[in-house]
Coordinates of C-alpha atoms and ligand atoms in Angstrom, one line a residue:
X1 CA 0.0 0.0 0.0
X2 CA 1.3 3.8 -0.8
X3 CA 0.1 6.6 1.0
X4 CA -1.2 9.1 -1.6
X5 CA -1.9 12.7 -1.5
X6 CA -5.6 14.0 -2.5
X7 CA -6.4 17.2 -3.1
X8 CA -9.9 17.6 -3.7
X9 CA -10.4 20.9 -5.6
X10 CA -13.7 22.7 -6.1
X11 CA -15.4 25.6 -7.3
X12 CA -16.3 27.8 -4.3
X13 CA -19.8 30.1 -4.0
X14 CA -18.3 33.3 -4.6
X15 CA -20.3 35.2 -7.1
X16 CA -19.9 36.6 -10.4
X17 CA -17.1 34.2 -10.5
X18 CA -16.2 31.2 -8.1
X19 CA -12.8 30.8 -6.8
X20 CA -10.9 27.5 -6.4
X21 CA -10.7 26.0 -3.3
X22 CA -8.3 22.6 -2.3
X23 CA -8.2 20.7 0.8
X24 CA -5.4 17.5 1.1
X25 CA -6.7 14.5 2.8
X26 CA -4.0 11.3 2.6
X27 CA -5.3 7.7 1.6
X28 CA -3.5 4.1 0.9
X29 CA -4.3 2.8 -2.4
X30 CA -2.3 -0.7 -3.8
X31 CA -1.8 1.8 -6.8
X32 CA -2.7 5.3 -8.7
X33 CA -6.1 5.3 -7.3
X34 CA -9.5 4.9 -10.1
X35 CA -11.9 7.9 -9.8
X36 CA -14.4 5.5 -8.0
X37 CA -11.8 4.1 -5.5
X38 CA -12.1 8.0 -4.1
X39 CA -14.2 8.7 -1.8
X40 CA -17.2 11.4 -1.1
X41 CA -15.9 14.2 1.1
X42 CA -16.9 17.3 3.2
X43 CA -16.2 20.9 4.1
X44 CA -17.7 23.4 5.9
X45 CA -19.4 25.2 3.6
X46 CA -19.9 28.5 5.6
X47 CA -16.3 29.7 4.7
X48 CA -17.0 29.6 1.3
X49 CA -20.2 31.5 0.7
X50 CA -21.8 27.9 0.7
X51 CA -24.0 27.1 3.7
X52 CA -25.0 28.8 7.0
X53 CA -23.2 27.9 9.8
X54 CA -26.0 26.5 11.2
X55 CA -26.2 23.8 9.0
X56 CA -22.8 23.9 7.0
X57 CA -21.5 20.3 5.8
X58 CA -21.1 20.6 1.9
X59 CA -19.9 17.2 0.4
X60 CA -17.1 16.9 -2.3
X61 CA -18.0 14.5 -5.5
X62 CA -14.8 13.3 -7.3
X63 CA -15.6 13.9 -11.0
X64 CA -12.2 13.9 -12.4
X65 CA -8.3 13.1 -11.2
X66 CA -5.1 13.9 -12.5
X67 CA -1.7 13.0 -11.0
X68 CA -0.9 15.8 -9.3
X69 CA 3.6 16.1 -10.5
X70 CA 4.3 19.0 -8.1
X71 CA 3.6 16.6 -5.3
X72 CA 5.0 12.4 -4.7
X73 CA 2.3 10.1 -5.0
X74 CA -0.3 13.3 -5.3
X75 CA -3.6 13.5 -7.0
X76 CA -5.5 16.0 -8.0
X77 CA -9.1 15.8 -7.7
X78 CA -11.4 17.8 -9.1
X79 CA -14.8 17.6 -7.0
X80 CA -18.5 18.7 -7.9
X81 CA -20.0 20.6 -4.6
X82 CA -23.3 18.2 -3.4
X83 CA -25.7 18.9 -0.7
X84 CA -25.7 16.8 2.3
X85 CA -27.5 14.0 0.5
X86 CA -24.7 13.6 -1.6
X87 CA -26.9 13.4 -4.9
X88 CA -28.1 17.0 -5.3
X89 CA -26.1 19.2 -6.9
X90 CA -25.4 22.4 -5.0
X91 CA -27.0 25.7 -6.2
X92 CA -23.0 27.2 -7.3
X93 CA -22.6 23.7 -8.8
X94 CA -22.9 24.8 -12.6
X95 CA -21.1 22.0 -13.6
X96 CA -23.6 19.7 -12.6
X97 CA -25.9 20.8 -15.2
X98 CA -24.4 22.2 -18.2
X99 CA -24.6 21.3 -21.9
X100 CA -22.3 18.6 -23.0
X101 CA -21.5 16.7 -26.2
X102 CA -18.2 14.8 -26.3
X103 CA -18.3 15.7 -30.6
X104 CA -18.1 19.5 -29.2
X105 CA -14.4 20.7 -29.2
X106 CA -13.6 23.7 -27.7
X107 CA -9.9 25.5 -27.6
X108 CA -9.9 27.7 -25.1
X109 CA -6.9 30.9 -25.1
X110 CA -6.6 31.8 -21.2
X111 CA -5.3 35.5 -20.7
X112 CA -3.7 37.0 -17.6
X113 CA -1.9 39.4 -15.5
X114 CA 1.1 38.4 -13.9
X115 CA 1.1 41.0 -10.4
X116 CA 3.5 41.7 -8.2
X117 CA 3.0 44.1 -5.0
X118 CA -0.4 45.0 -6.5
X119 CA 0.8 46.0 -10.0
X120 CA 1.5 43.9 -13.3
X121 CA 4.8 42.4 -13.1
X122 CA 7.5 44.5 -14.3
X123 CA 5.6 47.3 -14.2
X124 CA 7.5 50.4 -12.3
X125 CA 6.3 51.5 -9.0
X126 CA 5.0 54.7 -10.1
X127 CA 4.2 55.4 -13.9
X128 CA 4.2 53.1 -16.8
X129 CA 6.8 51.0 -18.2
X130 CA 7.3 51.8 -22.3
X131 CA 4.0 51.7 -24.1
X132 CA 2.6 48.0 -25.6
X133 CA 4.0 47.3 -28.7
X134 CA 6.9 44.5 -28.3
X135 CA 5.6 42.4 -25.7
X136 CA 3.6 40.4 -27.2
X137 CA 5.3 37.0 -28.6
X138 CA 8.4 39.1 -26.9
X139 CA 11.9 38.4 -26.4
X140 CA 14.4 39.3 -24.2
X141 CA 14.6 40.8 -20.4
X142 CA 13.5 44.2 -21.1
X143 CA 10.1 42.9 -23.0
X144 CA 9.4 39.6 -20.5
X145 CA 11.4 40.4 -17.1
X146 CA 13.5 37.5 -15.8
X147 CA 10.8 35.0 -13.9
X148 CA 7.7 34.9 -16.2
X149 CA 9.3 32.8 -18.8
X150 CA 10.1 30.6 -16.1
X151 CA 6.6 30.4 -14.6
X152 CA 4.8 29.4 -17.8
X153 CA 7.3 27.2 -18.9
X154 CA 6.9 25.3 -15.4
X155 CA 3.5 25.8 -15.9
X156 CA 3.4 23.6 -19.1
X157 CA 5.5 21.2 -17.9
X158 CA 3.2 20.6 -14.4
X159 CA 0.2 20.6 -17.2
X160 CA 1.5 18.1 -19.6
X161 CA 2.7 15.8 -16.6
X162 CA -0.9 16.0 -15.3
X163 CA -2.3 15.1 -18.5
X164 CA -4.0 18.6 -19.3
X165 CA -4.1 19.0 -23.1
X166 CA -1.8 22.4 -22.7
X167 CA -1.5 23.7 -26.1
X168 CA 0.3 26.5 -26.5
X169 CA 1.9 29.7 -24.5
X170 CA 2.5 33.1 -25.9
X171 CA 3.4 36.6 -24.3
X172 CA 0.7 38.9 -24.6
X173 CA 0.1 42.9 -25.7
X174 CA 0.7 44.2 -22.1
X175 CA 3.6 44.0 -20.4
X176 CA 3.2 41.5 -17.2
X177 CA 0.3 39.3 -19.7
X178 CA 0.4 36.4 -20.6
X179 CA -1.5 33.7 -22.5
X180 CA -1.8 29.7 -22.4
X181 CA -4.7 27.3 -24.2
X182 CA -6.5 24.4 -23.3
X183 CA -8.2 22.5 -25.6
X184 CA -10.3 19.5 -25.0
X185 CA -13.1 17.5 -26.9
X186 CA -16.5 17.9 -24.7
X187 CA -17.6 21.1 -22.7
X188 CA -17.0 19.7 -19.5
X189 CA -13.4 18.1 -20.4
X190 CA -12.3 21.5 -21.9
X191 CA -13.8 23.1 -19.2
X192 CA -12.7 20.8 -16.3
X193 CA -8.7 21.2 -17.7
X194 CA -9.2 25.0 -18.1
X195 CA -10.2 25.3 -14.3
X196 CA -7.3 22.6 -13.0
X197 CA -4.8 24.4 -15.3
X198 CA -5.9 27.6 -13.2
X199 CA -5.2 25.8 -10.5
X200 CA -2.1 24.6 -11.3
X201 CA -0.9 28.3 -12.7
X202 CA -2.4 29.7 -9.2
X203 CA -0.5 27.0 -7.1
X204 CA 2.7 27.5 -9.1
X205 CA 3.2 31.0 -8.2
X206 CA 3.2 31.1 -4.8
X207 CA 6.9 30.8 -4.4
X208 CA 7.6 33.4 -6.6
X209 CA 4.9 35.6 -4.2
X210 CA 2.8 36.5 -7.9
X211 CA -0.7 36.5 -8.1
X212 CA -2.9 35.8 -11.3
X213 CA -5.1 39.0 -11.9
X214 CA -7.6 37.0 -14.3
X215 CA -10.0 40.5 -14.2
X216 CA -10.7 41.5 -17.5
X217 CA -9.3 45.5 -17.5
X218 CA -7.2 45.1 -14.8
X219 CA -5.7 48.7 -15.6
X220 CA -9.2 50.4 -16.3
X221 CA -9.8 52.9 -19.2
X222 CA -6.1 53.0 -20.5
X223 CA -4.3 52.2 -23.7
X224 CA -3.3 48.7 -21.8
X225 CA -5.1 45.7 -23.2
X226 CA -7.4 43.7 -21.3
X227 CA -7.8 39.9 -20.9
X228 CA -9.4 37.9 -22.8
X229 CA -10.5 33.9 -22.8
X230 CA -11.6 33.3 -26.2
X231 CA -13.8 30.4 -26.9
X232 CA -12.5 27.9 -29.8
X233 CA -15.5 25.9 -30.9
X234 CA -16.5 23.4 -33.4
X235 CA -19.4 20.5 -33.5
X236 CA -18.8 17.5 -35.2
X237 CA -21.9 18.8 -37.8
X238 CA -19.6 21.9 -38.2
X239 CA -16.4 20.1 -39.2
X240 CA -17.9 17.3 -41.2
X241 CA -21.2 19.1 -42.7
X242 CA -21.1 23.1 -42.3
X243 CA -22.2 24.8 -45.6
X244 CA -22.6 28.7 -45.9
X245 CA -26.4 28.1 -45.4
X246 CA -26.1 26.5 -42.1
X247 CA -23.6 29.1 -41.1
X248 CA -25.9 31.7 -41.7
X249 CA -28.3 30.4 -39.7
X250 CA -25.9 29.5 -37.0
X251 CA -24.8 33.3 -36.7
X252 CA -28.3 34.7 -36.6
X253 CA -28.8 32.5 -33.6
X254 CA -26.0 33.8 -31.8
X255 CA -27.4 37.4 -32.8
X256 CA -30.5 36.7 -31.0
X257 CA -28.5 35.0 -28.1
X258 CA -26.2 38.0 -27.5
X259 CA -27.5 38.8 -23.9
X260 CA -27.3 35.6 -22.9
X261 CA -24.0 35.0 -23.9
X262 CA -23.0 38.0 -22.7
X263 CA -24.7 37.1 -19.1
X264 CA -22.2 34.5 -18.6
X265 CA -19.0 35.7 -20.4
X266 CA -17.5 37.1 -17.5
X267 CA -17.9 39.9 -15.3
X268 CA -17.2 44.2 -15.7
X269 CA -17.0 42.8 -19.4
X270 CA -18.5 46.3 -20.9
X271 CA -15.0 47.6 -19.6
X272 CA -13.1 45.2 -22.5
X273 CA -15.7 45.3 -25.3
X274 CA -15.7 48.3 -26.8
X275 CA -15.0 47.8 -30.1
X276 CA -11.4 49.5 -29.1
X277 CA -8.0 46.9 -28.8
X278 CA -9.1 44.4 -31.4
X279 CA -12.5 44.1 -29.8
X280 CA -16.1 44.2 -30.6
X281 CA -18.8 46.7 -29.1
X282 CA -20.3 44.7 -26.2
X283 CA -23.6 46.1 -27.3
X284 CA -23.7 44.8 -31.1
X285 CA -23.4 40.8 -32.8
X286 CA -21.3 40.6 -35.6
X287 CA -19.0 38.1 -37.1
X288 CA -16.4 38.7 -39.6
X289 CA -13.8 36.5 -42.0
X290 CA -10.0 37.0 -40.3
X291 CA -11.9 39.9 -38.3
X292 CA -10.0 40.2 -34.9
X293 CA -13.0 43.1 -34.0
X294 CA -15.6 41.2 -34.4
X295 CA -17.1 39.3 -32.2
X296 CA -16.9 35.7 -34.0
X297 CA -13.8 35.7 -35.9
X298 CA -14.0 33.3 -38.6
X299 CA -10.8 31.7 -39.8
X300 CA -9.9 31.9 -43.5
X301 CA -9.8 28.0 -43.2
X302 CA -13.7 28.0 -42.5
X303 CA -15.0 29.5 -45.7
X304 CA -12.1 28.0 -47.7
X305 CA -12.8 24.2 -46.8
X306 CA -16.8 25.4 -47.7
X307 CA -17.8 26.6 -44.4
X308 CA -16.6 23.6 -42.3
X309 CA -14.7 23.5 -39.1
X310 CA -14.1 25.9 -35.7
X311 CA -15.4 29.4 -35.2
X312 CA -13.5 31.6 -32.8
X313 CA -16.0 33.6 -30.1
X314 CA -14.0 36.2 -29.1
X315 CA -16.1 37.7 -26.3
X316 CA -15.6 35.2 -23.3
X317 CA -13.6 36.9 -21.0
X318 CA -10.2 36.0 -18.4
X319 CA -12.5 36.0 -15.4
X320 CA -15.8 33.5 -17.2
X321 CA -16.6 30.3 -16.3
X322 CA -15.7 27.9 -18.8
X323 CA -18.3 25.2 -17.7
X324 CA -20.8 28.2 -18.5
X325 CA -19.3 29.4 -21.7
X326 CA -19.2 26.4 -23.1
X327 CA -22.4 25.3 -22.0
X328 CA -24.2 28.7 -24.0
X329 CA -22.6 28.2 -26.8
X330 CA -23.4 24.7 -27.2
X331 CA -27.3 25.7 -26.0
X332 CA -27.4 28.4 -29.1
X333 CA -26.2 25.8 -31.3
X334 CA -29.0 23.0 -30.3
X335 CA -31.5 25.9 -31.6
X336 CA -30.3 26.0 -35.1
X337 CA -31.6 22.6 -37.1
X338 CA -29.2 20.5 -38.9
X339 CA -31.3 18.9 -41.6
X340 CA -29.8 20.2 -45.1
X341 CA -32.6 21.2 -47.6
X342 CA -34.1 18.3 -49.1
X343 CA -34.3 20.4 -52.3
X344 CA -30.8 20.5 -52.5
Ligands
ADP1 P1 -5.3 33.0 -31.9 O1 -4.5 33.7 -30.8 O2 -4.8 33.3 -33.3 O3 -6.8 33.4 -31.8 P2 -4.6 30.4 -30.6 O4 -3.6 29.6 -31.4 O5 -4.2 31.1 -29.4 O6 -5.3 31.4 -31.7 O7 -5.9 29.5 -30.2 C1 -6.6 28.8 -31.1 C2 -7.4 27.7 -30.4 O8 -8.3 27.1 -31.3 C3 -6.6 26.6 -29.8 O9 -6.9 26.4 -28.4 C4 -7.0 25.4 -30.6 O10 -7.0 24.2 -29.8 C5 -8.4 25.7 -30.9 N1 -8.9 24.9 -32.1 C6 -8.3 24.6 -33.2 N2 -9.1 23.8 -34.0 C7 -10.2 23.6 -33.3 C8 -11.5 23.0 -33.6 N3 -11.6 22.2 -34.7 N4 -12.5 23.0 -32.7 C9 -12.3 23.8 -31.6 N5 -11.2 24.4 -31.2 C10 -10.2 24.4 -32.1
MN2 MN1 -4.3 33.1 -28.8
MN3 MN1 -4.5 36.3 -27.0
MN4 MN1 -7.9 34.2 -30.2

């Protein structure tokens, strides 16, 4: 028997966004332990904007595990929050009740703050550092400081090693911001390696004393960019079907679901989209070919391969939940029918 290291990790009640809560408990398995060799667990709910303290046991539901590389024999193991009957999903449990498809990719492009003594990192202690310009993809000290490059790398590394589908890493338009993706086939796989990546990114940077600003205008009405978390999306209809007909229709339904894609895109949102920094107006739907200010980009690939494959929303923001982003989208796209006309 080995003694292993579980961390059960959940989504906390916090609202407009939930915050990421771990707790270790340490159980002998004969080997890496199966997601239904773990068991149910509690916590007091009334710490985390959960329960009353009257009556404040919340349970823990292992949905997914990952080995956990920072840590010998550790797991990771990310928990759906259940009321005391252990069936019910709690009301901050989104993930409980989302939209899911497992033929629904999704590519999710995770931006960020790095900050340091309340300020983006490498940012001087009064003023501004030179405008933005050649920090994003950057090079060199004076564009990426001296320890970011080393977080994100270790960052991947911890990822990969856990089995998150890490996809790629690049400096971003601000100095201090950063940018990884997660991609992952089924809204709650994507979604469920986006939030345990946060985790991991979160965890990592304690030791260099850096916190993740994941707000998405961390430095207000300025000419510094904000963060975004653009949504990658594609059904298996879209990649193997499509057809400028279809996409059509597809687009007017995302029209006509603006607010409620907007309602769950992350919070302070109107800040970022205003059509300024290779964004679209909050207020407006539109879609455009290789159009970086629209707010469904659609990539010269798409209409060249006749309309088939992934569609880039660009609205979700740093701070959104991608159980819920995912979720809407998919929704939106159950309302448009598939059938091709017969008359074709
Ligand atoms: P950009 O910065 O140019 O917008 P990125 O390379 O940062 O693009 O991100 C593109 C994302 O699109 C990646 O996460 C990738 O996995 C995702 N993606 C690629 N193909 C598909 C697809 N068929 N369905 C869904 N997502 C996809
Ligand atoms: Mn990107
Ligand atoms: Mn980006
Ligand atoms: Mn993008």
């Amino acid at each position: 028997m080995t003694k292993y290291k579980l961390e059960y990790i959940w989504l906390d009640g916090y609202t407009p966004t939930p915050n990421l809560r771990g707790k270790t408990q340490i159980k002998a398995f004969d080997s890496f332990p199966t997601l239904e060799q773990l068991p149910l667990w509690g916590f007091d709910g009334s710490s985390t904007k959960q329960a009353e303290g009257s009556s404040s046991d919340c349970v823990l539901k292992p949905v997914r595990h990952f080995p956990d590389p920072a840590r010998t024999n550790g797991v990771l193991v990310l928990c759906e929050v259940m009321m005391p009957d252990g069936k019910t999903p709690h009301p901050s449990n989104k993930r409980a009740t989302i939209l899911d498809d497992e033929g629904a990719w999704f590519g999710f492009e995770q931006e960020y703050f790095f900050y340091k003594n309340g300020r983006p990192l490498g940012f001087p202690e009064t003023g501004f550092p030179a405008p933005q310009g050649p920090y994003y993809t950057g090079v060199g000290y004076s564009n990426v400081g001296s320890v970011a490059r080393q977080i994100v790398e270790e960052h991947l590394d911890l990822c990969l090693a856990a089995g998150i589908n890490h996809e790629g890493i690049n400096a971003e338009v601000a100095k201090g911001q950063w940018e990884f993706q997660i991609f992952g086939k089924g809204s709650k796989r994507a979604a469920d390696e986006m939030w345990m990546a946060r985790y991991l990114m979160q965890r990592l940077c304690e030791k260099y004393e850096i916190d993740i600003e994941y707000h998405c205008k961390p430095l207000g009405d300025t000419d510094w960019n904000g963060s975004g978390m653009h949504a990658n999306f594609s059904t298996s209809y879209m990649r193997e079907v499509g057809g400028k007909e279809y996409f059509e229709k597809l687009m007017a339904a995302f029209g006509d679901a603006r607010e409620d894609h907007i309602a769950v895109y992350g919070p302070d949102n109107h800040m970022r989209l205003t059509g300024k920094h290779e964004t679209a107006s909050i207020h407006t739907f539109s879609w455009g070919v290789a159009d970086r200010g629209a707010s469904i980009r659609v990539p010269h690939s798409f209409v060249n391969n006749g309309y088939k494959g992934y569609l880039e929303d660009r609205r979700p923001n740093s701070m959104g939940d991608p159980y819920q982003i995912a979720s809407q989208i998919l929704k939106t796209i159950s309302t448009v029918p598939t059938e091709v006309s017969a008359a074709a």
